[in-house]
Each structure stands twice: as structure tokens, then as C-alpha cells.
Amino acid sequence: MDNREIFAPEIMADGKIGDRFSFFESDLVCIERWDPKSNYEIPFFITADGNFTAPTTHGEFVDGFPDFCSLDTGNLVNLKNVSKAETGDYGGKAFFNGTMYTGVNKLNSTVLSDLIEAANKRPDDQRFIMGVCNSKAGLYPAKDVYYMDMWDPKKNYHVPRFHHAGGFYVVALTMRHCKEAFPYLFPATPGHLINVSKIAGFLEQSFGTIVRFKDTDYTCPISGPKHRALKKILK
């Protein structure tokens, strides 16, 4: 398993966003299905170093990525990947790789060159974003993103969309996508994907079996069939 650094906002005990925006893959203990509000399900990452969730707003990316900047309504631009900028009385355009571009409003067009210069002095970001491209989930380098906007794949459903040289992907939000992005995780229940290497033992009780993990007080349930299958794997 690679020890990739995954971009994800920290979630505190009271449910608020914390000050950190990533975790290392080697610390991942479990992914739970989380319902922070009615009819809204997103992944919840339990790690040995805190709890995190999937990024769903532009504000979380602005706070977590110093190189991502809002240059116009509805977009965030990775300043390090701007290859050319055009500005004028109307505002401007930021180009990527010579062809793809996004708009820049009049106010930001006056400081665009300074923003790009400052970004290019910072080291490249080494984190990954869990996303879905062509119905397949995976982990994509954040440094390859040109710009991002919000996409509405269906009514009242908004997800961040990331444009890059090969097309675009959207942030991954389902347990199926999590399983594809982290194929080594084991499905303990329909709502729990666990890191087998982190298992410390099992607690079998009358109402069911609980999984205990190393380096954390966190526990989760496991179904009977999955428990029997996992015991064979761990032999």
C-alpha cells in the first residue's frame, strides 16, 4: 500500500470542520457511511490521527489549498498551472496548457500576475483527491488540476468538478467509490470498509461481533458472514 496523502477536511467531535485538510493512507482505519444531514450521505474517514470527510464545497478547497484561488464566480483556479493569462477592460482569461481556459473577473485580472508569481514560489502540492472519472473512482494528484467548478449531475445535487489535461473528474462520495479508490479495504458491513492491517481483534457478543483496531479506541460492527470470511483471511 502506498502512503499517499489524501485531501479531506478534518471533522471535530462537535461535527465542525477542523484546521487540518489531509490524512495519510497508512493511518486509515475505516470508512463509514455518514449522514451529516437528511438525505445526504458522504464518506467519513476514521484514521489513527483523527477523523475526516470528503470535501464538498469550494470553501474547503480554498482553505486547504493555498494555490487554488477564486478568480471568477463559480471557479477555483490552480494558479501553478496557468500557462498564459489575457487581461483587458472586461476582465480576462486564465489558460492551461495553451487551450483550456476559464474566466477571470475584472478585479482579479489586475492582480493575476502577482498571484501566479506567488504560487510558483510555493512547492508543488503532493496530496491526492478521491474522485470519479468515467464512472470509475480513484485517487488523482491535486497538482494536476487546472481549475474546478461545481457540477449539477441531477436536481439539487452539487459536486465539485476538477478539470485537467485529460478531461474532468468529480469528487467521490459513495461507499462504492471508496471501495474502488481503496480496493484493499474489507466490507465489514454495507456501511463500513475496514483496513484489515489495523485490526487488533474481535469482540463477540450476543447481539453481534465488534471489530477492534490498533492505535485507536474506535470499534465497528461486522456481519456474521463477513466475520467468518475475514477470520479465514487472517489465518
C-alpha positions as CSV (number, residue, x, y, z in Angstrom):
1,M,0.0,0.0,0.0
2,D,1.3,3.4,-0.9
3,N,1.3,6.0,1.8
4,R,-0.4,8.7,-0.1
5,E,-1.6,11.9,1.5
6,I,-5.4,12.3,0.9
7,F,-7.1,15.7,0.8
8,A,-10.0,15.6,3.2
9,P,-11.3,18.2,5.7
10,E,-10.9,17.3,9.4
11,I,-14.1,16.7,11.4
12,M,-14.1,17.5,15.1
13,A,-16.1,15.8,17.8
14,D,-18.8,18.5,17.6
15,G,-19.1,18.0,13.8
16,K,-17.4,21.2,12.8
17,I,-14.5,21.5,10.3
18,G,-11.1,21.4,11.9
19,D,-7.8,23.0,11.0
20,R,-6.3,20.1,9.0
21,F,-7.1,19.1,5.5
22,S,-5.5,15.7,4.8
23,F,-4.6,12.4,6.3
24,F,-2.0,9.7,5.3
25,E,-3.3,6.5,3.8
26,S,-1.2,4.4,6.2
27,D,-3.3,5.9,9.1
28,L,-6.7,4.9,7.6
29,V,-8.7,2.6,9.9
30,C,-12.2,2.6,8.5
31,I,-14.5,4.4,6.1
32,E,-18.1,4.8,7.3
33,R,-21.2,6.0,5.5
34,W,-22.1,9.3,7.2
35,D,-25.3,11.2,7.2
36,P,-24.5,14.8,8.3
37,K,-28.0,15.9,7.3
38,S,-31.2,14.5,5.9
39,N,-30.9,12.6,2.5
40,Y,-27.2,13.4,2.3
41,E,-24.6,10.7,2.5
42,I,-20.8,11.1,2.3
43,P,-17.8,9.1,3.4
44,F,-16.4,9.5,6.9
45,F,-12.7,8.6,7.2
46,I,-11.6,7.3,10.6
47,T,-7.8,7.3,11.0
48,A,-5.3,6.8,13.7
49,D,-4.7,10.5,13.6
50,G,-8.3,11.9,13.6
51,N,-11.5,11.9,11.6
52,F,-12.0,13.4,8.1
53,T,-14.6,13.6,5.4
54,A,-14.9,14.2,1.7
55,P,-14.6,17.8,0.5
56,T,-17.9,19.1,-0.9
57,T,-17.5,22.9,-1.1
58,H,-15.2,25.4,-2.8
59,G,-14.6,26.9,0.6
60,E,-13.0,23.7,1.9
61,F,-10.6,23.8,-1.1
62,V,-9.8,27.4,-0.6
63,D,-8.9,26.8,3.0
64,G,-7.0,23.6,2.2
65,F,-5.1,24.6,-1.0
66,P,-3.1,27.8,-1.0
67,D,-2.7,27.5,-4.8
68,F,-6.4,27.3,-5.5
69,C,-7.9,30.8,-6.0
70,S,-11.3,32.1,-6.9
71,L,-10.8,34.3,-10.0
72,D,-14.4,34.5,-11.0
73,T,-17.8,33.4,-9.8
74,G,-18.1,29.7,-9.6
75,N,-14.5,28.7,-10.3
76,L,-11.3,27.9,-8.4
77,V,-8.1,28.1,-10.4
78,N,-4.9,26.2,-9.7
79,L,-2.5,29.2,-10.1
80,K,0.5,26.9,-10.6
81,N,-0.9,25.5,-13.8
82,V,-1.8,28.8,-15.5
83,S,0.3,28.8,-18.7
84,K,-0.9,32.1,-20.1
85,A,-3.2,35.0,-19.0
86,E,-5.1,37.5,-21.0
87,T,-6.5,40.6,-19.4
88,G,-8.4,43.6,-20.6
89,D,-11.1,46.1,-19.7
90,Y,-13.7,43.3,-19.5
91,G,-11.6,41.1,-17.1
92,G,-9.6,38.2,-18.6
93,K,-8.9,34.5,-19.1
94,A,-6.5,32.1,-17.5
95,F,-5.2,29.5,-19.9
96,F,-3.9,26.0,-19.2
97,N,-1.7,24.0,-21.5
98,G,-2.4,26.6,-24.2
99,T,-6.0,25.7,-25.0
100,M,-8.3,25.1,-22.0
101,Y,-9.2,28.3,-20.1
102,T,-11.6,29.8,-17.5
103,G,-12.7,33.3,-16.9
104,V,-11.2,36.0,-14.6
105,N,-13.2,38.9,-13.3
106,K,-12.1,42.5,-13.8
107,L,-11.0,42.9,-10.2
108,N,-8.8,39.8,-10.1
109,S,-7.4,40.4,-13.6
110,T,-5.4,43.4,-12.1
111,V,-3.5,41.2,-9.6
112,L,-3.4,37.9,-11.6
113,S,0.3,38.1,-12.5
114,D,1.2,38.7,-8.8
115,L,-1.0,35.8,-7.7
116,I,0.7,33.4,-10.2
117,E,4.1,34.6,-9.2
118,A,3.5,33.9,-5.6
119,A,2.0,30.5,-6.3
120,N,5.0,29.4,-8.4
121,K,7.3,30.1,-5.5
122,R,5.5,27.5,-3.4
123,P,6.4,23.8,-3.6
124,D,4.1,21.5,-5.6
125,D,1.2,20.0,-3.6
126,Q,1.7,16.3,-3.1
127,R,-1.8,15.4,-2.0
128,F,-4.4,13.3,-3.8
129,I,-8.2,13.9,-4.3
130,M,-10.6,11.0,-4.3
131,G,-12.6,11.4,-7.5
132,V,-14.7,9.7,-10.1
133,C,-13.8,9.8,-13.8
134,N,-15.8,7.9,-16.4
135,S,-17.7,6.1,-13.6
136,K,-14.5,4.8,-12.1
137,A,-13.2,6.0,-8.8
138,G,-9.5,6.6,-7.9
139,L,-7.0,8.9,-6.3
140,Y,-5.9,11.8,-8.5
141,P,-2.9,14.2,-7.9
142,A,-4.2,17.6,-6.8
143,K,-1.3,19.3,-8.6
144,D,-2.7,18.1,-12.0
145,V,-5.9,20.1,-11.5
146,Y,-6.2,23.1,-13.9
147,Y,-9.4,24.6,-12.3
148,M,-12.5,23.4,-10.6
149,D,-16.2,24.4,-10.6
150,M,-19.4,22.9,-9.3
151,W,-21.4,20.5,-11.3
152,D,-25.1,19.5,-11.0
153,P,-25.4,15.9,-12.3
154,K,-29.0,15.8,-11.0
155,K,-31.5,18.2,-9.4
156,N,-30.5,19.6,-6.0
157,Y,-27.2,17.7,-6.1
158,H,-24.0,19.7,-6.4
159,V,-20.5,18.3,-6.5
160,P,-17.0,19.8,-7.1
161,R,-15.7,19.1,-10.6
162,F,-12.0,19.1,-11.5
163,H,-10.8,20.0,-15.0
164,H,-7.4,18.6,-16.1
165,A,-5.5,17.8,-19.3
166,G,-7.4,14.5,-19.8
167,G,-10.9,15.8,-19.1
168,F,-12.6,16.1,-15.7
169,Y,-13.5,14.1,-12.6
170,V,-15.8,14.8,-9.7
171,V,-15.3,14.3,-6.0
172,A,-16.2,10.7,-4.9
173,L,-19.0,10.5,-2.4
174,T,-20.3,6.9,-2.2
175,M,-19.2,3.7,-0.4
176,R,-18.8,2.0,-3.8
177,H,-16.5,4.7,-5.0
178,C,-14.5,4.4,-1.7
179,K,-14.1,0.7,-2.3
180,E,-12.8,1.4,-5.9
181,A,-10.4,4.0,-4.6
182,F,-9.1,1.8,-1.7
183,P,-9.5,-1.7,-3.1
184,Y,-7.7,-3.3,-0.1
185,L,-10.4,-2.3,2.3
186,F,-12.7,-5.1,3.5
187,P,-16.5,-4.6,3.6
188,A,-17.4,-5.4,7.2
189,T,-21.0,-4.1,6.6
190,P,-22.7,-2.2,3.8
191,G,-21.7,1.0,5.6
192,H,-18.2,0.1,6.8
193,L,-15.0,-0.5,4.9
194,I,-12.1,-1.5,7.2
195,N,-8.4,-1.7,6.9
196,V,-7.5,-5.3,7.7
197,S,-3.9,-4.5,8.7
198,K,-5.3,-2.3,11.5
199,I,-7.4,-5.0,13.2
200,A,-6.5,-5.7,16.8
201,G,-9.2,-8.4,17.4
202,F,-12.8,-9.1,17.7
203,L,-15.3,-8.9,20.5
204,E,-18.1,-11.5,20.0
205,Q,-21.3,-10.6,21.9
206,S,-24.9,-11.8,22.0
207,F,-26.0,-9.0,19.7
208,G,-23.2,-9.4,17.2
209,T,-19.5,-9.0,16.6
210,I,-17.4,-5.9,17.1
211,V,-14.1,-5.2,15.4
212,R,-11.3,-3.6,17.5
213,F,-8.4,-1.7,15.9
214,K,-4.8,-0.8,16.7
215,D,-3.8,2.7,17.9
216,T,-7.4,3.8,18.4
217,D,-10.5,3.4,20.6
218,Y,-12.7,3.2,17.6
219,T,-14.7,0.0,17.0
220,C,-17.2,-1.0,14.3
221,P,-19.7,-3.9,13.7
222,I,-19.1,-6.7,11.3
223,S,-21.8,-9.0,9.9
224,G,-21.7,-12.7,10.7
225,P,-20.8,-13.9,7.1
226,K,-18.1,-11.2,6.8
227,H,-16.6,-12.1,10.2
228,R,-16.3,-15.8,9.1
229,A,-14.8,-14.8,5.8
230,L,-12.3,-12.4,7.5
231,K,-11.2,-15.0,10.0
232,K,-10.2,-17.3,7.1
233,I,-8.2,-14.4,5.5
234,L,-6.4,-13.6,8.8
235,K,-5.3,-17.2,9.4
